Short mmCIF file of C-alpha atoms in Angstrom, two decimals:
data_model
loop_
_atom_site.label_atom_id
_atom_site.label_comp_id
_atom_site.label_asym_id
_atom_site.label_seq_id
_atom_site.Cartn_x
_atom_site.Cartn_y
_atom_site.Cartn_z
CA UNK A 151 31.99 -29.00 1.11
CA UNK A 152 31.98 -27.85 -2.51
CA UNK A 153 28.71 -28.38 -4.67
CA UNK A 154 28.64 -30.45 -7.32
CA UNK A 155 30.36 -28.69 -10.23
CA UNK A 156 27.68 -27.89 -13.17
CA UNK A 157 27.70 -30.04 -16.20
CA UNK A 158 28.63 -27.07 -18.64
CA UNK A 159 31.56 -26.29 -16.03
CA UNK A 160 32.47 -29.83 -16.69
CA UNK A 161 32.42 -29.96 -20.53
CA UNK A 162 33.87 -26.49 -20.62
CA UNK A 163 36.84 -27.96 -18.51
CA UNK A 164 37.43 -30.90 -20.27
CA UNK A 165 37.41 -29.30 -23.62
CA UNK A 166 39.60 -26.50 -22.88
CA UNK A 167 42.09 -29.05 -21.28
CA UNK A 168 41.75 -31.56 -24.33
CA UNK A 169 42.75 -28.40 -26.57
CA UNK A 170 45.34 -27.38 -24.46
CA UNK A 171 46.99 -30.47 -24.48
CA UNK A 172 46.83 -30.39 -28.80
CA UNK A 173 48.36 -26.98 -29.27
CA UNK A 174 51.10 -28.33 -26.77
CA UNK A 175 51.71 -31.57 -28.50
CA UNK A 176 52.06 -29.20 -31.69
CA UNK A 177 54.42 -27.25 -30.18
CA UNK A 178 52.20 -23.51 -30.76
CA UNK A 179 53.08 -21.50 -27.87
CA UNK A 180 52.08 -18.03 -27.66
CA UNK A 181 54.91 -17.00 -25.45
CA UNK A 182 58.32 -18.69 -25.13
CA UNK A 183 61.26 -17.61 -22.95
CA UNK A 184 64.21 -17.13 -25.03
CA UNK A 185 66.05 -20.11 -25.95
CA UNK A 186 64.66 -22.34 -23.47
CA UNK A 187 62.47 -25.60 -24.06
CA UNK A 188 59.22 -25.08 -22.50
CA UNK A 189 58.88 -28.91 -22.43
CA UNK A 190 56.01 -30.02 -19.99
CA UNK A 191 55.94 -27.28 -17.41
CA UNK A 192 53.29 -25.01 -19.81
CA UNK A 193 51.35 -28.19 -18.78
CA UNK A 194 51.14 -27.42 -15.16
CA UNK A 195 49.19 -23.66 -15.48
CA UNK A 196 47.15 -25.28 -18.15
CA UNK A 197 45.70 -28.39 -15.67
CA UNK A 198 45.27 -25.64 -12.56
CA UNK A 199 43.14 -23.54 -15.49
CA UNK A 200 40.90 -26.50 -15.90
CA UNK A 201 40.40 -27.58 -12.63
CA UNK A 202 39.44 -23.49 -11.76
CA UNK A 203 36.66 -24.44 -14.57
CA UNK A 204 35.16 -27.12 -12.71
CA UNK A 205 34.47 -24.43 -9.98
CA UNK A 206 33.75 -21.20 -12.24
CA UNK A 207 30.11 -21.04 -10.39
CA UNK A 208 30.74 -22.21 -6.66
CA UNK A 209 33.92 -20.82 -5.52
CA UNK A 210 33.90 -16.92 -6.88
CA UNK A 211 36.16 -14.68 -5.89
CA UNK A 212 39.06 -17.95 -4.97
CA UNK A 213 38.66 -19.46 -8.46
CA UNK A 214 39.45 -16.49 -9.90
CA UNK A 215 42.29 -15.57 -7.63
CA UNK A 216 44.23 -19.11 -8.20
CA UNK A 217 43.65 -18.29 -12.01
CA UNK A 218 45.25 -15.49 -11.97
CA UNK A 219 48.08 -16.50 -10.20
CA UNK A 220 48.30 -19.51 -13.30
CA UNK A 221 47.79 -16.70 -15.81
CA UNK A 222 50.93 -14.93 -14.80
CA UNK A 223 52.79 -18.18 -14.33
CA UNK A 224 51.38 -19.04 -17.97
CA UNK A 225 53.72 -16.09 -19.27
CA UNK A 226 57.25 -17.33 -17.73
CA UNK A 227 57.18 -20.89 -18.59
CA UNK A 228 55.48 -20.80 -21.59
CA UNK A 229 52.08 -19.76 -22.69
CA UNK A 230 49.38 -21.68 -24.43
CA UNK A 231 46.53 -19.91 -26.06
CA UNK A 232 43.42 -22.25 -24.32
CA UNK A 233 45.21 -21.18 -20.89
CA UNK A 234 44.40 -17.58 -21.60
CA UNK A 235 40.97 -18.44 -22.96
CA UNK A 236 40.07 -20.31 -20.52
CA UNK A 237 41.28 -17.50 -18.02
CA UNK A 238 39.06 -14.71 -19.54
CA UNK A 239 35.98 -17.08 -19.05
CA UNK A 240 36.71 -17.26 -15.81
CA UNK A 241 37.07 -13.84 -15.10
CA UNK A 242 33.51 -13.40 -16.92
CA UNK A 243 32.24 -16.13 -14.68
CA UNK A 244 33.36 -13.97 -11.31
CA UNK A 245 31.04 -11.28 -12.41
CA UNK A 246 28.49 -13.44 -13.63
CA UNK A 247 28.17 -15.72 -10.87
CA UNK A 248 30.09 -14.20 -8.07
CA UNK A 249 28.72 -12.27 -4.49
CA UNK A 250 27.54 -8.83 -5.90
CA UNK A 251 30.87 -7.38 -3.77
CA UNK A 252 32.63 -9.45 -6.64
CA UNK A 253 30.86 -8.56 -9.37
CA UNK A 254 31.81 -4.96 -8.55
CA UNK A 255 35.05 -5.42 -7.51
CA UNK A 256 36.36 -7.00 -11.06
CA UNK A 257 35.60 -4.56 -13.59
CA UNK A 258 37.98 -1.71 -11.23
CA UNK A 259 40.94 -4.48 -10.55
CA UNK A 260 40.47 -5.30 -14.59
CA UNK A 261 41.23 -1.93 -15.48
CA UNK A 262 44.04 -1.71 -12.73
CA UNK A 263 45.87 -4.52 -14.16
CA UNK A 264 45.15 -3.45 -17.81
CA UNK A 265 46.98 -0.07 -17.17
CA UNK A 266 49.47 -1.68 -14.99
CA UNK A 267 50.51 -4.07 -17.82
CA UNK A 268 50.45 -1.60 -20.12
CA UNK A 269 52.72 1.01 -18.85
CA UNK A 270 55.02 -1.81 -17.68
CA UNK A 271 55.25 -2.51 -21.66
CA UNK A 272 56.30 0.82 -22.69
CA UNK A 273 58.31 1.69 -19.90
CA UNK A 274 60.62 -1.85 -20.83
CA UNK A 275 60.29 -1.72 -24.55
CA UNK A 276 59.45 1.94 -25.47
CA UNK A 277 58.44 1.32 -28.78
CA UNK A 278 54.71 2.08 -30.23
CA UNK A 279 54.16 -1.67 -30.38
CA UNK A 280 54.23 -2.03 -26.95
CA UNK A 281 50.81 -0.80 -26.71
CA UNK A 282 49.80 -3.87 -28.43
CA UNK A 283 50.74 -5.60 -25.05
CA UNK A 284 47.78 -3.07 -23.19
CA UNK A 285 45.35 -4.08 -26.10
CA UNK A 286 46.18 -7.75 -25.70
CA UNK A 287 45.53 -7.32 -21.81
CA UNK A 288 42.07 -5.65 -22.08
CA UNK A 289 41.12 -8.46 -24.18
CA UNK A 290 42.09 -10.31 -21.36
CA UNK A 291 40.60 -8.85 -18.74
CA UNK A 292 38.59 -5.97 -19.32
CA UNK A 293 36.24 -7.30 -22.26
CA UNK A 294 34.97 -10.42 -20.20
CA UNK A 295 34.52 -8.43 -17.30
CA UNK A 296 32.44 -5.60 -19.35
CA UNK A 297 30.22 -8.98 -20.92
CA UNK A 298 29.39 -10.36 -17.74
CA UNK A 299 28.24 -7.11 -15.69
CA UNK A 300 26.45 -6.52 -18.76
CA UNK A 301 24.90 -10.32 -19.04
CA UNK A 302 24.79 -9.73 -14.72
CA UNK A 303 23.13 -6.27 -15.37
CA UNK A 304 20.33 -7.76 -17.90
CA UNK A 305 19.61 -10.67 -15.35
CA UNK A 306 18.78 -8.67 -12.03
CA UNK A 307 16.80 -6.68 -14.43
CA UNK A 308 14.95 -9.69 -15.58
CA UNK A 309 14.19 -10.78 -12.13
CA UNK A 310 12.96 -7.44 -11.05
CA UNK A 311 10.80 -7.41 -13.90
CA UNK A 312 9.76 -11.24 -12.99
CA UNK A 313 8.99 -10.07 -9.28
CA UNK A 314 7.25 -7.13 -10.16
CA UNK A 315 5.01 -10.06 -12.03
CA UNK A 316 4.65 -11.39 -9.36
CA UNK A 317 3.75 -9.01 -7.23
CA UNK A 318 1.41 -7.79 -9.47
CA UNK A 319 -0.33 -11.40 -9.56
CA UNK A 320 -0.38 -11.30 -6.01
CA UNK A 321 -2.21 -7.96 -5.48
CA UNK A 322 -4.57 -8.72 -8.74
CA UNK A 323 -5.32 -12.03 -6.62
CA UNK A 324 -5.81 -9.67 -3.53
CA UNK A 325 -8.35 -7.63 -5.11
CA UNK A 326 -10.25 -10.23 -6.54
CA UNK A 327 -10.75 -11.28 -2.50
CA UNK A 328 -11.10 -8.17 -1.45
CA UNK A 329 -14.13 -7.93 -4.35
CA UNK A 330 -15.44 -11.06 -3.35
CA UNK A 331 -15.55 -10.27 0.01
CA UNK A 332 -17.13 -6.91 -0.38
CA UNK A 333 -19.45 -8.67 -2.47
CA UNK A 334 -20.58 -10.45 0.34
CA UNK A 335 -20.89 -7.93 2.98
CA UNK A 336 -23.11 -6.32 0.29
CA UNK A 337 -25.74 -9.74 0.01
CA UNK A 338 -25.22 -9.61 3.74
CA UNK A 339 -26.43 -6.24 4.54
CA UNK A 340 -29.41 -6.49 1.60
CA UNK A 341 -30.39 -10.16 2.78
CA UNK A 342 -30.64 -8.74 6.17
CA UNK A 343 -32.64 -6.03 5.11
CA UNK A 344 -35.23 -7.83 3.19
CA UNK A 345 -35.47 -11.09 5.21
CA UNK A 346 -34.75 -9.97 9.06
CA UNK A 347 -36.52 -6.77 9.32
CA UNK A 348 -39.50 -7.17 6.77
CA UNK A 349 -40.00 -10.92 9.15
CA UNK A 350 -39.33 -9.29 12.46
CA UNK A 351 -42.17 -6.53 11.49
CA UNK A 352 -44.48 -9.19 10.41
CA UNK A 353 -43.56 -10.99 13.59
CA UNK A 354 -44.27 -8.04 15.81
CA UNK A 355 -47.12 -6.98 14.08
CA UNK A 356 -49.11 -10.56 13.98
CA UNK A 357 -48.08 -10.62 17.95
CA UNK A 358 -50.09 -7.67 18.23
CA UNK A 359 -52.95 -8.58 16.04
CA UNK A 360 -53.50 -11.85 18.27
CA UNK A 361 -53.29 -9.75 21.41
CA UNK A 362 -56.11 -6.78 20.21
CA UNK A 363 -59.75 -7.94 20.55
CA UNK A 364 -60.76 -5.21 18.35
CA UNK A 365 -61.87 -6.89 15.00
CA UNK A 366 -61.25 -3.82 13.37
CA UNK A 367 -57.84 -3.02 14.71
CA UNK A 368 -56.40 -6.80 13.93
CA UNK A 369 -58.15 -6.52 10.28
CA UNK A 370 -55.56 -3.44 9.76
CA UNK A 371 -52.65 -5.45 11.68
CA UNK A 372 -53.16 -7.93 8.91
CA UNK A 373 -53.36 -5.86 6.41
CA UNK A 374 -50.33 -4.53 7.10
CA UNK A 375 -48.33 -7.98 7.67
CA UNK A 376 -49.94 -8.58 4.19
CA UNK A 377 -48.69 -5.36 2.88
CA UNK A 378 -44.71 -6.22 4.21
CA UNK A 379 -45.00 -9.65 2.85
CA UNK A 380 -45.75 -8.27 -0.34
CA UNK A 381 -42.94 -5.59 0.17
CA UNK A 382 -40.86 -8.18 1.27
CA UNK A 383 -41.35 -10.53 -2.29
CA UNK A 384 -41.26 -7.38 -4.43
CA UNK A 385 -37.77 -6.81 -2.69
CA UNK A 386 -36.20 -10.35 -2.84
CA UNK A 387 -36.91 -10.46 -6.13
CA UNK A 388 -35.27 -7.44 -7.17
CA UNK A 389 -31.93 -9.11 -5.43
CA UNK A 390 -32.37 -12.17 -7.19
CA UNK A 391 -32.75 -10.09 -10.68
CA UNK A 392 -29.10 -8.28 -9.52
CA UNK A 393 -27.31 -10.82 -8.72
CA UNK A 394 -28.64 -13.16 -11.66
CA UNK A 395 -27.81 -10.15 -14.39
CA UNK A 396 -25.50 -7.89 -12.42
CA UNK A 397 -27.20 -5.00 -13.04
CA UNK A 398 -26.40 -2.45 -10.48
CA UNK A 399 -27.71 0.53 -12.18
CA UNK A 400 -30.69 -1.40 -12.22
CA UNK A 401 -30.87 -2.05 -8.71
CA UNK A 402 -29.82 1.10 -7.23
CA UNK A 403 -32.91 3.31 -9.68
CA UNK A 404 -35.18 0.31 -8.07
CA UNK A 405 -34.12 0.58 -4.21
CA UNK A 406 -36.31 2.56 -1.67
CA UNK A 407 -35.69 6.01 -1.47
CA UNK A 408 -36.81 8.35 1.33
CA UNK A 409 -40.15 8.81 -0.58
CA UNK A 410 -40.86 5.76 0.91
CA UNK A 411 -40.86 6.82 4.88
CA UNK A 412 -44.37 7.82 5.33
CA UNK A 413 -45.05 4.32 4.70
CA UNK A 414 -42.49 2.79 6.90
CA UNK A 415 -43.60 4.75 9.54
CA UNK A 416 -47.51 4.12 9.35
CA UNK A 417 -46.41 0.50 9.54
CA UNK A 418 -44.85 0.88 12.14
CA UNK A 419 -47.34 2.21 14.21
CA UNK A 420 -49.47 -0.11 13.17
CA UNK A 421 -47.54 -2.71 14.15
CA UNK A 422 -47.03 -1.25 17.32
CA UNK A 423 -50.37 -0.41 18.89
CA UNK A 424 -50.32 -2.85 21.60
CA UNK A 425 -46.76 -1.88 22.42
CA UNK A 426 -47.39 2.02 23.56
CA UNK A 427 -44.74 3.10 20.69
CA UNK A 428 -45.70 6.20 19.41
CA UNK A 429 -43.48 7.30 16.31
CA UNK A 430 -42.70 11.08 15.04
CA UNK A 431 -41.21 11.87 12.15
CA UNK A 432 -39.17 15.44 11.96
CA UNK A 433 -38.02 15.95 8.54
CA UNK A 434 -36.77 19.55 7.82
CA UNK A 435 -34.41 19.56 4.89
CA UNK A 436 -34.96 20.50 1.60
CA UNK A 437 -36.82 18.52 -0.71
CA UNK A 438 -33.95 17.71 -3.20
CA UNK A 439 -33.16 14.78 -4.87
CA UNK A 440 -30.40 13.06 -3.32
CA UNK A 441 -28.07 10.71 -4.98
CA UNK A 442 -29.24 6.96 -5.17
CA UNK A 443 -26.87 5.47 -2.90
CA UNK A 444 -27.33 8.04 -0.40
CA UNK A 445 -31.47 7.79 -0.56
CA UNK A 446 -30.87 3.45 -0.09
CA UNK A 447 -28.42 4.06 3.02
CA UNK A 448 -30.83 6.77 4.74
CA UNK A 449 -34.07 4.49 4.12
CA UNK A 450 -32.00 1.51 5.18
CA UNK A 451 -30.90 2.85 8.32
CA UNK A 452 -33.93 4.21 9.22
CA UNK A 453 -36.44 0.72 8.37
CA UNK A 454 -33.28 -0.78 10.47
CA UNK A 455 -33.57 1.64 13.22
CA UNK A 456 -37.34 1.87 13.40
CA UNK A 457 -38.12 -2.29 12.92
CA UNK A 458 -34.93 -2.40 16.38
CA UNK A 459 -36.90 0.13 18.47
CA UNK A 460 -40.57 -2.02 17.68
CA UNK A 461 -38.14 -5.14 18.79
CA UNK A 462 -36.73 -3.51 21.96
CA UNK A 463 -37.53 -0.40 22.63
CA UNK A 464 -40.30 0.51 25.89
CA UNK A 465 -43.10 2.24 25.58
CA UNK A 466 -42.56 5.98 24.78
CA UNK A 467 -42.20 8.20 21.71
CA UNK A 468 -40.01 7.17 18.71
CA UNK A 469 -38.52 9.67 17.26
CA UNK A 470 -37.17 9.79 13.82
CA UNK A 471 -35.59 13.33 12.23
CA UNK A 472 -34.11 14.00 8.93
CA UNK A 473 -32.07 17.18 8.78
CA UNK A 474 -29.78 18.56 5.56
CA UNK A 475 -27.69 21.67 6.43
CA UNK A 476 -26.33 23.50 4.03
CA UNK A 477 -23.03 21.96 2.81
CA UNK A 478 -23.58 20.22 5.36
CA UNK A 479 -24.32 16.05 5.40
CA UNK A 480 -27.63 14.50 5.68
CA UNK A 481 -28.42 13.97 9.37
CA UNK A 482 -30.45 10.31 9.71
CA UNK A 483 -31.54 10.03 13.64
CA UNK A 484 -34.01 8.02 15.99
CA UNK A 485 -34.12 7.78 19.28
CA UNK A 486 -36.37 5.82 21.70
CA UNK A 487 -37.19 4.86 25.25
CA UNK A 488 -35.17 1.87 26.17
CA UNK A 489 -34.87 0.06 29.56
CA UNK A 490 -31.81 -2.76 29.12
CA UNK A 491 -33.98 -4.99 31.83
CA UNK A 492 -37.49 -5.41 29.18
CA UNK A 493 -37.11 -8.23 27.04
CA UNK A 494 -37.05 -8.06 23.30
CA UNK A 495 -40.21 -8.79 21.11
CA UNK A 496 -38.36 -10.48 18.85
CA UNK A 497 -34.55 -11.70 19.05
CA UNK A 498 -31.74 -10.35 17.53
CA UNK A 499 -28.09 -10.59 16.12
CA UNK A 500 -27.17 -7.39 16.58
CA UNK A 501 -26.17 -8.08 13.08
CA UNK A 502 -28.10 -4.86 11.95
CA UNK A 503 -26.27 -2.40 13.76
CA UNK A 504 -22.72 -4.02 12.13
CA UNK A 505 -25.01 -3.36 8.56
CA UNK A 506 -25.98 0.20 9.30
CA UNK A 507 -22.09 0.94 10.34
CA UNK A 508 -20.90 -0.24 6.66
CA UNK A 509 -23.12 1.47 4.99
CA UNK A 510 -22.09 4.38 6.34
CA UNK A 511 -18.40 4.30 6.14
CA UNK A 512 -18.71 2.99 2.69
CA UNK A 513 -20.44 6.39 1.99
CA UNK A 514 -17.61 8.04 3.67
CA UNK A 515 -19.96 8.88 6.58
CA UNK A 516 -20.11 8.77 10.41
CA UNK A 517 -22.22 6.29 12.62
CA UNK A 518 -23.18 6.28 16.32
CA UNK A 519 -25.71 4.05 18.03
CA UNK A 520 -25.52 3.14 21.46
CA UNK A 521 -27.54 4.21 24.91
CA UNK A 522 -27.81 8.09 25.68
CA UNK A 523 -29.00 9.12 28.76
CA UNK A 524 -32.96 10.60 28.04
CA UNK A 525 -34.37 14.12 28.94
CA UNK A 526 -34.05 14.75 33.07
CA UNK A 527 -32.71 11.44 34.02
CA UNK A 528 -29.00 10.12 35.05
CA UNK A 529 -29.11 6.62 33.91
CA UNK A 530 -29.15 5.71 30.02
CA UNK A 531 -32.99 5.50 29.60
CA UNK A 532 -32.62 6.07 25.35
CA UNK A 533 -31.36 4.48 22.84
CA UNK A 534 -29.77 6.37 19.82
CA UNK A 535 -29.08 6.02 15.85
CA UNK A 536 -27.39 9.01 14.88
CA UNK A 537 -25.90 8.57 10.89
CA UNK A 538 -24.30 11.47 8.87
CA UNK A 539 -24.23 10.67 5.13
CA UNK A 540 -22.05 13.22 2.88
CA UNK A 541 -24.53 13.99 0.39
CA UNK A 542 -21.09 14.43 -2.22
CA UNK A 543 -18.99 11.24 -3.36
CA UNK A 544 -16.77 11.16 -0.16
CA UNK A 545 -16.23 7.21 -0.37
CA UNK A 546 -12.25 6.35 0.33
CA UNK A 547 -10.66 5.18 -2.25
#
């Protein structure tokens, strides 16, 4: 079943009808057979024109095809002007509106029949004005055909254009997730950071101090829980500031660098007196400054990797080694005993491992941590944290 023909269609129908139906009244044919009276039958292409009208945007290429059939019948029995009108806006509705196969098809079998017509004309009447009779029929045909692939030509380019808008809204839209997201991962890690590990150490380390009997030994114990509280403030405040003012130069010139490992590491040991950790620092690179982001991720990974190892590691030697080859990344590794089967000083998410790994890769680095098997022995008896972070800008764009 046919749509519902468009209002316009309608109107456009009616009116060239109505007109039709005046010029025949007045007798103003554009084509008569010689003496013959036309009488009504000019009438019958004229009403099949109209009705083609009503269909001009549904029923491409058949619309077209009964017109044309009407046209040609319109020039034996007697032509009116609004049937040929009427027929050129329908061939500039095929391309408009028709399949693309249509709308490419028309403008070749316009030019066909404009030649065909035309040396048909000389070739009965060879006269100069004959050639009129080729003009007239590219006026015809040709001309709408040209105005609607050209009207057809300017919409598809309009809806690319409107797409591409689209598209472009979409991925804008994508971005801003993808920021907001990132965004979060980045509070994440620094949240965990500050809160988890400074409050694990201060868990650890006030565990110990109740378990030493030594005065002197828990006075240091809480001197160093009071020294990571402190850190611990200092550190949450510094996110609040960022994400209050944005400032991200800011933060990054404020971070920890690896200036700041000596006094991780006493910390640590203090915090782990009771728990037969003994900690080692090998650091044989060069003393060079390192960029910002790659001093935060190397201090972050190793407070991570040190405060995991004072959670679960056994007792035994913790081992943490800084190494910068020449052209080479900076090496960040730890190492320590580990026996899956002793309980954890303090619990865990695990979620510090999934911070250390972003970090890296958003660096452009590589991360490992898992069990290694130790020095002599068969079974996994360490535990590794082995981070390479390209000292040049090697993030992925």
């Amino acid at each position: 079943m046919l749509p519902r023909p468009h209002r316009d269609d309608v109107l456009i129908s009616a009116g060239g009808l109505a007109a039709g139906l005046v010029l025949w009244k007045l007798g103003l044919f554009t084509n008569v057979p010689t003496g013959q009276d036309p009488g009504a039958t000019p009438l019958l292409p004229l009403a099949v024109m109209a009705g083609a009208e009503l269909l001009r945007r549904v029923a491409q290429p058949w619309v077209l095809a009964v017109a044309t059939v009407a046209a040609v019948a319109d020039q034996y029995v007697g032509s009116l002007f609004m049937t040929l009108l009427m027929f050129t806006d329908l061939v500039y509705a095929s391309v408009v509106y028709g399949s693309p196969r249509t709308a490419r098809q028309v403008m070749p079998a316009s030019i066909l029949v404009t030649v065909g017509i035309t040396m048909w004309a000389v070739f009965t009447v060879p006269k100069p004005e004959s050639l009129l009779v080729g003009v007239v029929a590219a006026l015809v045909c040709v001309a709408p055909a040209w105005t609607g692939l050209t009207i057809r030509q300017h919409r598809e380019i309009a809806d690319a254009e409107r797409l591409r808008a689209e598209q472009a809204t979409l991925r804008s839209a994508m971005d801003r997730q993808q920021a907001v997201e990132a965004e979060r991962s980045m509070m994440a890690r620094e949240l965990h950071d500050l809160v988890a590990n400074h409050l694990s150490a201060i868990a650890i380390q006030s565990t110990a101090a109740q378990s030493l009997n030594d005065a002197t030994a828990s006075t240091e114990a809480l001197g160093v829980i009071r020294t990571t509280s402190l850190q611990a403030l200092e550190e949450m405040r510094r996110l609040i500031k960022l994400l209050r003012s944005g400032d991200t130069e800011g933060e990054v010139s404020a971070a920890p660098t690896l200036a700041g490992l000596d006094t991780l590491v006493t910390r640590a040991r203090l915090g782990s007196a009771a728990s037969g950790l003994e900690f080692v620092v090998e650091d044989t690179r060069a003393k060079e400054n390192l960029p910002a982001p790659v001093e935060l991720a190397a201090y972050r990974i190793a407070q991570e990797s040190l405060t995991n190892a004072m959670k679960h590691g056994s007792a035994g030697v913790v081992t943490l080694s800084l190494d910068l080859p020449a052209g080479g990344p900076l090496i960040v590794e730890v190492t320590n005993v580990y026996l899956p089967q002793r309980g954890a000083r303090a619990p865990g998410s695990r979620a510090g491992l999934v911070g250390m790994r972003e970090r890296v890769v958003l660096l452009g680095g590589e991360f490992e941590a898992g069990p290694v098997a130790g020095p002599g022995s068969l079974p996994p008896s360490m535990w590794r944290v082995r981070a390479a972070l390209p000292v040049e800008d090697r993030r992925p764009v």
